[in-house]
Short mmCIF file of C-alpha atoms and ligand atoms in Angstrom, two decimals:
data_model
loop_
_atom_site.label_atom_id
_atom_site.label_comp_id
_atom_site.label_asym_id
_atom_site.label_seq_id
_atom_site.Cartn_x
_atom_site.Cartn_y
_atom_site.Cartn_z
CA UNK A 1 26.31 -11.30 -6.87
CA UNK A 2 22.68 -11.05 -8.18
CA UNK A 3 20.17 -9.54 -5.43
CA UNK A 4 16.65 -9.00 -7.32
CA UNK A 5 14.20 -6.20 -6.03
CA UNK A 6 11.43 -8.54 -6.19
CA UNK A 7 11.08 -12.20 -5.60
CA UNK A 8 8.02 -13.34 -4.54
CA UNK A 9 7.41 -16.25 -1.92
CA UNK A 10 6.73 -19.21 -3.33
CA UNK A 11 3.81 -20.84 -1.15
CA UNK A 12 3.81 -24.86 -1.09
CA UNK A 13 -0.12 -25.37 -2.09
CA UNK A 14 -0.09 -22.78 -4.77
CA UNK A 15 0.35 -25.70 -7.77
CA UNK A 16 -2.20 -27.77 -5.63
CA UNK A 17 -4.80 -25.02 -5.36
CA UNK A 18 -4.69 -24.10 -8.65
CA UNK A 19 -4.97 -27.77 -10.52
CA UNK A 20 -8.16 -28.00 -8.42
CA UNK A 21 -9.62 -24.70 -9.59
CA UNK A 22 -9.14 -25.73 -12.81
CA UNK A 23 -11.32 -28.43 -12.01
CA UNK A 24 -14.66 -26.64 -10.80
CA UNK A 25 -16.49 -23.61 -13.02
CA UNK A 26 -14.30 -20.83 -11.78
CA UNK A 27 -17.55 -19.40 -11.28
CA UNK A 28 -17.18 -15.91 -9.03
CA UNK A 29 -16.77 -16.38 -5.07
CA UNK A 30 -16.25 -20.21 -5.68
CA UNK A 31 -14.36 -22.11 -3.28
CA UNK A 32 -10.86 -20.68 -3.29
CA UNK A 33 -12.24 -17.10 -2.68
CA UNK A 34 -14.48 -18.20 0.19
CA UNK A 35 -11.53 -19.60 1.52
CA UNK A 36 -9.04 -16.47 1.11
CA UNK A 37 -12.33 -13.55 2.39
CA UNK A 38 -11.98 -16.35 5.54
CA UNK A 39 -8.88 -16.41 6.26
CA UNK A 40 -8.77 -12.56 5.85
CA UNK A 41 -11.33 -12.37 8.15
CA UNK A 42 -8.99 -14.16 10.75
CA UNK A 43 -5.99 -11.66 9.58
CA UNK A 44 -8.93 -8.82 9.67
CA UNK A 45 -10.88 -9.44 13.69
CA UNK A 46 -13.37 -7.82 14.77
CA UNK A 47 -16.92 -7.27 14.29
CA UNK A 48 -17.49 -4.09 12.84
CA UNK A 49 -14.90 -5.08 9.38
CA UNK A 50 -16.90 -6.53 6.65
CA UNK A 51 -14.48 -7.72 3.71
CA UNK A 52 -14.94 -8.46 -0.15
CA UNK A 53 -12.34 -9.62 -2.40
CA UNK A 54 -11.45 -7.05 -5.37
CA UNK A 55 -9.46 -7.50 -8.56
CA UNK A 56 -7.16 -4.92 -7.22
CA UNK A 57 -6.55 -2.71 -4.78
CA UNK A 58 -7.23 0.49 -7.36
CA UNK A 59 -10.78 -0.53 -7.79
CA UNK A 60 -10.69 -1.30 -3.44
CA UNK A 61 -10.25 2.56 -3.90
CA UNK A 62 -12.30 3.35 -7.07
CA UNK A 63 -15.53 1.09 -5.26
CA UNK A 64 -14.51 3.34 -1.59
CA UNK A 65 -14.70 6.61 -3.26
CA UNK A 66 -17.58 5.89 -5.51
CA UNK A 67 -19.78 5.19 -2.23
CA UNK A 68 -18.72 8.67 -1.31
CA UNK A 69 -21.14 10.28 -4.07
CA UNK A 70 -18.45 13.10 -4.21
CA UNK A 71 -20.43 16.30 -5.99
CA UNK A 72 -18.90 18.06 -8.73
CA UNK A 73 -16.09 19.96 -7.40
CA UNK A 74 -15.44 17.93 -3.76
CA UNK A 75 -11.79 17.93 -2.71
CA UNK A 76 -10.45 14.86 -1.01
CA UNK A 77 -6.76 15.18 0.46
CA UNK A 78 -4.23 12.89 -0.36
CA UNK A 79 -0.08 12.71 -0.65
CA UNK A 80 1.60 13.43 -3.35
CA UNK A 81 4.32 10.91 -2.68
CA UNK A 82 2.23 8.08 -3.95
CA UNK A 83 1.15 5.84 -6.97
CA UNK A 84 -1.60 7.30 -8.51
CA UNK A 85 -4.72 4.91 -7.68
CA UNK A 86 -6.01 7.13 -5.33
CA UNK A 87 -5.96 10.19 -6.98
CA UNK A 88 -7.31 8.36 -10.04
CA UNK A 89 -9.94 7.00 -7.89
CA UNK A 90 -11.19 10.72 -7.16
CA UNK A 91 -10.74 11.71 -10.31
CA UNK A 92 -13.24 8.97 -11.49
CA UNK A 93 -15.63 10.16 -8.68
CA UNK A 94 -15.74 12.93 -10.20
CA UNK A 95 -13.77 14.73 -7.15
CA UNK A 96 -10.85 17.07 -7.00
CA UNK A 97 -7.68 15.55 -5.15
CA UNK A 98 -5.94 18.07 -3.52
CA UNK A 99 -2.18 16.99 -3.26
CA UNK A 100 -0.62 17.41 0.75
CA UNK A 101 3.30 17.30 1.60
CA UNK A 102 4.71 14.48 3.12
CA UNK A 103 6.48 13.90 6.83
CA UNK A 104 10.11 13.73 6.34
CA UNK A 105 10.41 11.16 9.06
CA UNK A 106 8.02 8.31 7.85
CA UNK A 107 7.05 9.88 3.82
CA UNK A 108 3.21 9.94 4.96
CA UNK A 109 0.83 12.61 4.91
CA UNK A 110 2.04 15.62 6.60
CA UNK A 111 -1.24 16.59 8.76
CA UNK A 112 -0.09 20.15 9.14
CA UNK A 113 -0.19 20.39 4.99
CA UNK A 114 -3.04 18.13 5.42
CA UNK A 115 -5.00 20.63 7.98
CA UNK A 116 -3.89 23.78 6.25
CA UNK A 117 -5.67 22.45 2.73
CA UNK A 118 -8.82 21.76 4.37
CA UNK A 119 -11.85 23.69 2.60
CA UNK A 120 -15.36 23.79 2.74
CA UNK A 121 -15.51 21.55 -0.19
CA UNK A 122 -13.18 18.93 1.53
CA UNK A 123 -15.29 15.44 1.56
CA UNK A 124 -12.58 12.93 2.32
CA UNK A 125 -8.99 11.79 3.42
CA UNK A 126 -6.22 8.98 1.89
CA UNK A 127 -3.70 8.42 3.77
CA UNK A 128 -1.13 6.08 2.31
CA UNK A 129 1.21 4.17 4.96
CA UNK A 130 3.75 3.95 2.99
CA UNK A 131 6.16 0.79 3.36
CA UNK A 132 3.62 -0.43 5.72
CA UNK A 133 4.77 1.89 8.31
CA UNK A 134 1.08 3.17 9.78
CA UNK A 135 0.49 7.13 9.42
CA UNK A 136 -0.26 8.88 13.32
CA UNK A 137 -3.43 7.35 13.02
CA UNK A 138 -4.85 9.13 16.53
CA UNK A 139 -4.12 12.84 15.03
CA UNK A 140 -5.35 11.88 11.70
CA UNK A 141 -8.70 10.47 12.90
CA UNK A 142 -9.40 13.23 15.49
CA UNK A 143 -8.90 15.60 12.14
CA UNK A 144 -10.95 14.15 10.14
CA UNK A 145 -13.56 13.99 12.52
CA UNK A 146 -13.21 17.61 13.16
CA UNK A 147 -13.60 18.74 9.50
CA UNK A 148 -16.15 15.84 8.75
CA UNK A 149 -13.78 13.93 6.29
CA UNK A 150 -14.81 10.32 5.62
CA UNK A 151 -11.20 8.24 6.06
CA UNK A 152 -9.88 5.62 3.42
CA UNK A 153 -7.01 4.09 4.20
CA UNK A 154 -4.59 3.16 1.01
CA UNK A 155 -3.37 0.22 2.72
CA UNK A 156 -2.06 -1.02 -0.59
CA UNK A 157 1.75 -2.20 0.98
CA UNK A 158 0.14 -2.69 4.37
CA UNK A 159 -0.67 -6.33 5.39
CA UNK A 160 0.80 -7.52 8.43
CA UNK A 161 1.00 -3.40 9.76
CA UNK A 162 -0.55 -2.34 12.48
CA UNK A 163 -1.12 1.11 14.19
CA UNK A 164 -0.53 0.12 18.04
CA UNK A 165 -2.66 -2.87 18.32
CA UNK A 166 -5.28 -2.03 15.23
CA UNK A 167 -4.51 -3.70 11.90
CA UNK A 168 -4.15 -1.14 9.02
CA UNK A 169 -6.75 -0.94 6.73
CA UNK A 170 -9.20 -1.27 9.70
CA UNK A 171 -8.85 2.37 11.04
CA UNK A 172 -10.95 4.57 8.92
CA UNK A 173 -14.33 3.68 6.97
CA UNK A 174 -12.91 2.20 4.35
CA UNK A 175 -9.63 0.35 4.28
CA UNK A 176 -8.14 -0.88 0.56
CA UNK A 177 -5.16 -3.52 0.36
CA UNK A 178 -3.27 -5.24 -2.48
CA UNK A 179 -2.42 -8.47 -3.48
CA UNK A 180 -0.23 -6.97 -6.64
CA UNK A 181 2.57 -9.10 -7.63
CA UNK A 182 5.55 -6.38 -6.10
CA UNK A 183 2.95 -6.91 -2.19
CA UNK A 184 4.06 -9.04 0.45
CA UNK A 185 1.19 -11.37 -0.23
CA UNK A 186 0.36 -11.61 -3.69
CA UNK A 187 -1.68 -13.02 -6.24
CA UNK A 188 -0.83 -11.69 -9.23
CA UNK A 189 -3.45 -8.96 -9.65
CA UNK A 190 -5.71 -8.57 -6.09
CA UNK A 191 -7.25 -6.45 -3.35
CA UNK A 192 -9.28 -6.21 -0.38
CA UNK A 193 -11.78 -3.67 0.50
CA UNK A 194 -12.45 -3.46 3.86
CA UNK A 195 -15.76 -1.39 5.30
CA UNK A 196 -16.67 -0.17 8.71
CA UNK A 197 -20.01 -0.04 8.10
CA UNK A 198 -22.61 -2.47 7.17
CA UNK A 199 -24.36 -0.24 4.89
CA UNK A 200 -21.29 0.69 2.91
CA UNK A 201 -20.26 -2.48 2.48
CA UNK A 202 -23.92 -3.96 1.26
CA UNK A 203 -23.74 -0.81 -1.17
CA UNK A 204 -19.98 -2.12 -1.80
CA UNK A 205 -21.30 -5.55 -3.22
CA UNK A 206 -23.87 -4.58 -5.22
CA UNK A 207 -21.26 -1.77 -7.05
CA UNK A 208 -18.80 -5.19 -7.28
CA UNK A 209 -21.09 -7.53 -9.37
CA UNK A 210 -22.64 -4.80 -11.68
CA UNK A 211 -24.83 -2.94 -9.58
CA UNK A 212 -27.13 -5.89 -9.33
CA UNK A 213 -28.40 -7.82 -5.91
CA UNK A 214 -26.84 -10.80 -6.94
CA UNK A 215 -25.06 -11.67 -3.39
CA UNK A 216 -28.69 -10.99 -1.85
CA UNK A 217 -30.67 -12.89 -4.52
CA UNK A 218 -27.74 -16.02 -3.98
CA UNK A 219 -28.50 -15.85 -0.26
CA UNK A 220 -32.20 -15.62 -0.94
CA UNK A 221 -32.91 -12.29 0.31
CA UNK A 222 -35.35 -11.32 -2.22
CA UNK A 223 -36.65 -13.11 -5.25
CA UNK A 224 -35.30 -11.41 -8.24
CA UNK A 225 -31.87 -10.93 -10.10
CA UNK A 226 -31.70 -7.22 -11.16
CA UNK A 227 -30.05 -3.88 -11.17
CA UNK A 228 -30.07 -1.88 -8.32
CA UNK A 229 -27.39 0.91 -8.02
CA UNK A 230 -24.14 2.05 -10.57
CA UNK A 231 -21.67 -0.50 -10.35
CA UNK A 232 -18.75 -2.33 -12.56
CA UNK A 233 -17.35 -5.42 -12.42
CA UNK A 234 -14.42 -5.68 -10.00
CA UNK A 235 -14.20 -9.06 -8.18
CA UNK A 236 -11.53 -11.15 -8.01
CA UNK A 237 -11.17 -14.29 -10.38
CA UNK A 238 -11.45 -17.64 -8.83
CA UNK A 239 -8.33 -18.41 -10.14
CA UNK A 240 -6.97 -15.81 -8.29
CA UNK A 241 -8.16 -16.49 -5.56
CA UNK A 242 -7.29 -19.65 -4.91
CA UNK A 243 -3.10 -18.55 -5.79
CA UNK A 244 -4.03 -16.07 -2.78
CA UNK A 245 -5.42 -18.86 -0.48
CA UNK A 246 -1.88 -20.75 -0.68
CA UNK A 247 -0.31 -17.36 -0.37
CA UNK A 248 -2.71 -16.21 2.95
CA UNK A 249 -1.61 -19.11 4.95
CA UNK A 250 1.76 -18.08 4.72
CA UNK A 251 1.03 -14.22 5.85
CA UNK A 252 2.80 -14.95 9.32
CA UNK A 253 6.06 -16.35 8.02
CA UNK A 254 6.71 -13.93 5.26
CA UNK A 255 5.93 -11.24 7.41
CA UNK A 256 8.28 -12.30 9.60
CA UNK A 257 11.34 -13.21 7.28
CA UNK A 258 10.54 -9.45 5.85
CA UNK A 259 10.64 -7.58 9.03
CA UNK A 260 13.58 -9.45 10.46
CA UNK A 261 15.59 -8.29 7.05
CA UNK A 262 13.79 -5.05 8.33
CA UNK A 263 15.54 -5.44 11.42
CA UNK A 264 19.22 -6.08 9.75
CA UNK A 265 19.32 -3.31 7.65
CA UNK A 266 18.53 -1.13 10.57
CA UNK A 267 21.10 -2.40 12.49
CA UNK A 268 23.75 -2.86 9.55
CA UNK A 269 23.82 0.58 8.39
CA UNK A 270 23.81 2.55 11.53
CA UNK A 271 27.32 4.43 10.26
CA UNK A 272 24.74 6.29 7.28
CA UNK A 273 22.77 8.02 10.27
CA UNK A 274 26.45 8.34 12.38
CA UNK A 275 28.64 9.60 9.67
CA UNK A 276 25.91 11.65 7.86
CA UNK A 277 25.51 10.06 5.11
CA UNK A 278 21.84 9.97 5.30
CA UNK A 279 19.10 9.16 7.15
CA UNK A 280 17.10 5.75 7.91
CA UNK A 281 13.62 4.73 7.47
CA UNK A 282 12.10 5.31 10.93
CA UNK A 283 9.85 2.74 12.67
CA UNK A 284 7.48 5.04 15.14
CA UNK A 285 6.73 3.75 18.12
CA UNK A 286 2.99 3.29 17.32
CA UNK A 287 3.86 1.06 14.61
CA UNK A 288 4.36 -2.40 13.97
CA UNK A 289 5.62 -2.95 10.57
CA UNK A 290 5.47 -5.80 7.86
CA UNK A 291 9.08 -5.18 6.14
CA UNK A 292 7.36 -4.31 2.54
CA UNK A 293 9.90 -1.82 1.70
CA UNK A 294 13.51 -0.70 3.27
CA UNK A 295 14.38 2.77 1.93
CA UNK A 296 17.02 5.31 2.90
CA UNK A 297 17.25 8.74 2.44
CA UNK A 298 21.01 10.41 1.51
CA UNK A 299 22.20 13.46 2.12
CA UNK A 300 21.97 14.60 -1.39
CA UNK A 301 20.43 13.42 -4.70
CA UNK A 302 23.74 12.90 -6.41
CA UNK A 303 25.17 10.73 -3.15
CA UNK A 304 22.27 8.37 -3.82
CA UNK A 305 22.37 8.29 -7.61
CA UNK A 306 25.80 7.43 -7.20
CA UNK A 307 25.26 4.67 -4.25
CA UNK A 308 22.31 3.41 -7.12
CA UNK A 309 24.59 2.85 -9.85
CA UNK A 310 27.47 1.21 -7.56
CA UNK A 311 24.93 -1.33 -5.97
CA UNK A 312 23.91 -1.47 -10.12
CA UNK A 313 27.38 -2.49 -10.89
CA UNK A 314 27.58 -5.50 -8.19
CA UNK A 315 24.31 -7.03 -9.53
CA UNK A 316 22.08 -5.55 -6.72
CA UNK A 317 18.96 -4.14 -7.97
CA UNK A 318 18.10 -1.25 -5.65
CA UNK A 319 15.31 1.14 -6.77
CA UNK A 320 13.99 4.78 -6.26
CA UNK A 321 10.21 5.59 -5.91
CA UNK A 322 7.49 7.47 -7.12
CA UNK A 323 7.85 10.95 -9.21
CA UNK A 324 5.39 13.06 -7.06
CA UNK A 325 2.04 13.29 -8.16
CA UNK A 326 2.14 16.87 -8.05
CA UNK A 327 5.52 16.82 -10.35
CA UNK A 328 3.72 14.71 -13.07
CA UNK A 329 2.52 15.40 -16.23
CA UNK A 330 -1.02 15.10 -14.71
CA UNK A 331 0.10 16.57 -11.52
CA UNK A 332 0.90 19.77 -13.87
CA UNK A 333 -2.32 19.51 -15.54
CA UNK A 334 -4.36 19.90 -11.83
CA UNK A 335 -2.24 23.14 -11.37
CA UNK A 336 0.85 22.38 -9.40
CA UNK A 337 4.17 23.11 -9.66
CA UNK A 338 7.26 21.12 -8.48
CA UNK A 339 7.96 23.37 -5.31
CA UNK A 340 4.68 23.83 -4.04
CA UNK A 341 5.37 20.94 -1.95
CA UNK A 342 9.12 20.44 -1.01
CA UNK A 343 9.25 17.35 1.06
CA UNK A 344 7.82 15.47 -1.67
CA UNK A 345 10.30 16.59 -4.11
CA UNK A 346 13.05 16.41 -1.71
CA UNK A 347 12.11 12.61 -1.26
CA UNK A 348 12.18 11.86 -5.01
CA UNK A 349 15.31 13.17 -4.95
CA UNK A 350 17.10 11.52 -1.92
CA UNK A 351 15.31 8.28 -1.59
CA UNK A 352 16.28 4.74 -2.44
CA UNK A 353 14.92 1.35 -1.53
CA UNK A 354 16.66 -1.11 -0.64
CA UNK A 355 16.01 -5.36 -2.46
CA UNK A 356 13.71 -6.61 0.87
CA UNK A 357 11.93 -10.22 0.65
CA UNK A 358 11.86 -13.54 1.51
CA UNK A 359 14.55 -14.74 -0.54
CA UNK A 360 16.95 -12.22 0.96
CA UNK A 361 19.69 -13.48 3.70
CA UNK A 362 20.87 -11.96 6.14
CA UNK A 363 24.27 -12.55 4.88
CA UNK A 364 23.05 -10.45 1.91
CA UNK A 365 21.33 -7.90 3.53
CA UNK A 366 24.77 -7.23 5.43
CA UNK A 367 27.06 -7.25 2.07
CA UNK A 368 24.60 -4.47 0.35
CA UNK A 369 25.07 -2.69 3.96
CA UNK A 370 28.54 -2.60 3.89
CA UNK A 371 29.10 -1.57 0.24
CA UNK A 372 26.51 1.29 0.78
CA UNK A 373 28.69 2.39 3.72
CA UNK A 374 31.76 2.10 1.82
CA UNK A 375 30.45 3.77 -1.21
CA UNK A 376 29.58 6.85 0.72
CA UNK A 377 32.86 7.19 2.29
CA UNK A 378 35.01 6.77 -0.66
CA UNK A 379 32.24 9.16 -2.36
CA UNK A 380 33.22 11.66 0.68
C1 PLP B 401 0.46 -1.05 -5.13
C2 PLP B 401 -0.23 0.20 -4.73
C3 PLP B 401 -1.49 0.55 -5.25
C4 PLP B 401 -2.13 -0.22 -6.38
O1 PLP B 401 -2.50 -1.51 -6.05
P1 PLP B 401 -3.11 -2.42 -7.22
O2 PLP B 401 -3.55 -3.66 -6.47
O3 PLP B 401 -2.03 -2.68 -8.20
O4 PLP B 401 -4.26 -1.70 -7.80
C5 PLP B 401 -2.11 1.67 -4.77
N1 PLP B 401 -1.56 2.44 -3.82
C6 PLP B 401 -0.35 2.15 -3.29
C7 PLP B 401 0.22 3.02 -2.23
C8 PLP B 401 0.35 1.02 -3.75
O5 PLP B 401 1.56 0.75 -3.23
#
């Protein structure tokens, strides 16, 4: 048996869309990303969402937290059980981030760490929703209102997820989404920033093409071509673009074939949770998910190193996750040491995901069940 972590979905019109890029200037916001910012817009309702396409889902963040004009010294709260985008985004801000504990059940943002760490210099708020499963978006709005926090969503692995009937990324002011090769949709190297407001997001397009007004000057909203504001250069190639087009049209299905695997390896491994072997990812009833990831948590680190290297053995390619921020090299660096925040490090420990995507069959999803359940109780 051979069962990848990744495989990506193969859309029909990617070959198609790309030969006809390749026949135009692959000038910036062509054709093919027209086409992908509207058809996000149909993924993304609702008036009050402006969109713009981003190279990746880092400089999503790096653009959101720029627009913040963090002072010297500003904290902004985010996990520590995360890739480090975010908290490199701060640190290019110029900001502090302040690394919170995680929720045992879903591995987001604990809000009681989170409220607890709030200080007077406290500007802002990531939460990731990791595996696409949405953080308790109600209590984490109402506390960020309360302390003044401007919201950004990481919605890096969230396309497809929703938080009761709201679309994640959509929530707070600023919403940031991937389109990285490992993503549900993908394009290679991508991202979306999304902005409630119609002032951040003109800000947010002048920052994107170099601090110039180019998008107003194009649209004839003033007469000259010039610089205006910081910026950088962080839009999406054309070429790009048009591999995400082919991919966007296929958003429904593949989030579909994901969260139906979802759905198996929920059902299939029931005995972990019974026999207490470990526990399950959990799917709060707020959430609608988009199957990114499957995870598991076991009972003890060496139980799921040992389940690792079985599944290894068989050709199945199952993977643990990030080494807290706050346990890294860097993370040591900002001050912190590895028990200052234990869920975290209990997750690193514990946690391993599980090979999830379209290519995956039931059939297989159910033979990488059983041997999990059978490796645990011949491990004992
Ligand atoms: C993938 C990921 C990112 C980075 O996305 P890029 O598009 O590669 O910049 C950031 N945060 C989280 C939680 C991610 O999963």
């Amino acid at each position: 048996m051979n069962i990848p972590f990744y495989a990506r979905y193969h859309a029909k019109l990617e070959q198609e869309a790309l030969l006809a890029c390749l026949e135009g200037s692959l000038a910036t916001d062509g054709l093919y990303s027209r086409k992908a910012l509207s058809q996000l817009s149909s993924v993304y309702p609702g008036k009050s969402c402006w969109l713009s396409l981003t190279a990746s889902c880092s400089l999503a963040l790096e653009t959101a937290l720029t627009l913040c004009r963090l002072a010297p010294g500003d904290e902004v709260l985010l996990p520590s059980f995360n890739f480090p985008s975010a908290a490199n985004a701060v640190l290019n801000a110029g900001g502090i981030p302040v690394l919170c504990d995680i929720d045992p059940d879903t591995q987001n943002i604990s809000l009681k760490d989170a409220a607890r760490k709030i200080t007077s210099r406290t500007r802002a708020v990531i939460p990731v929703h990791y595996a696409g499963i949405s953080c308790a978006m109600d209590r984490l709005l109402a506390l960020a209102k309360e302390a003044h926090m401007t919201v950004i969503e990481d919605a890096a692995q969230a396309i497809g997820a929703l938080y009761q009937d709201a679309r994640l990324g959509t929530l707070g002011d600023f919403g940031c989404v991937s389109f990285h090769y490992t993503k549900n949709i993908s394009c290679g190297e991508g991202g979306l920033l999304l902005c409630r407001d119609r002032k951040d997001f003109e800000n947010a397009r002048c920052y994107r093409v170099h601090g110039t007004n180019r998008d107003a000057f194009l649209n004839g909203e003033c007469d000259r071509y010039t610089w205006v504001c910081p910026g950088s250069s962080t839009a999406v190639s054309e070429l790009c673009a048009a591999f995400l087009s082919s991919q966007l049209s296929c958003l429904r299905k593949i989030t579909a074939i994901r969260n139906q695997r979802l759905m198996d390896y929920l059902d299939f491994l029931k005995p972990i949770e019974q026999e207490g072997y470990g526990k399950l990812m959990k799917v709060p009833g707020y959430a609608s998910p988009n199957g990114h990831i499957f995870y598991l948590r076991f009972a003890s680190e060496s139980l799921r190193d040992h389940i690792q290297k079985l599944l290894a053995g068989k050709g199945i390619d199952a993977k643990t996750h990030y080494v807290p921020l706050h346990l890294s090299p860097m993370g040591k660096k900002l001050g912190y040491r590895p028990k200052d925040l234990p869920e975290s490090l209990a997750c690193y420990d514990t946690l391993l995901r599980l090979p999830i995507h379209t290519s995956l069959t039931m059939e297989q999803a159910w033979q990488v069940s059983e041997m999990i359940i059978k490796g645990c109780r011949f491990y004992g």
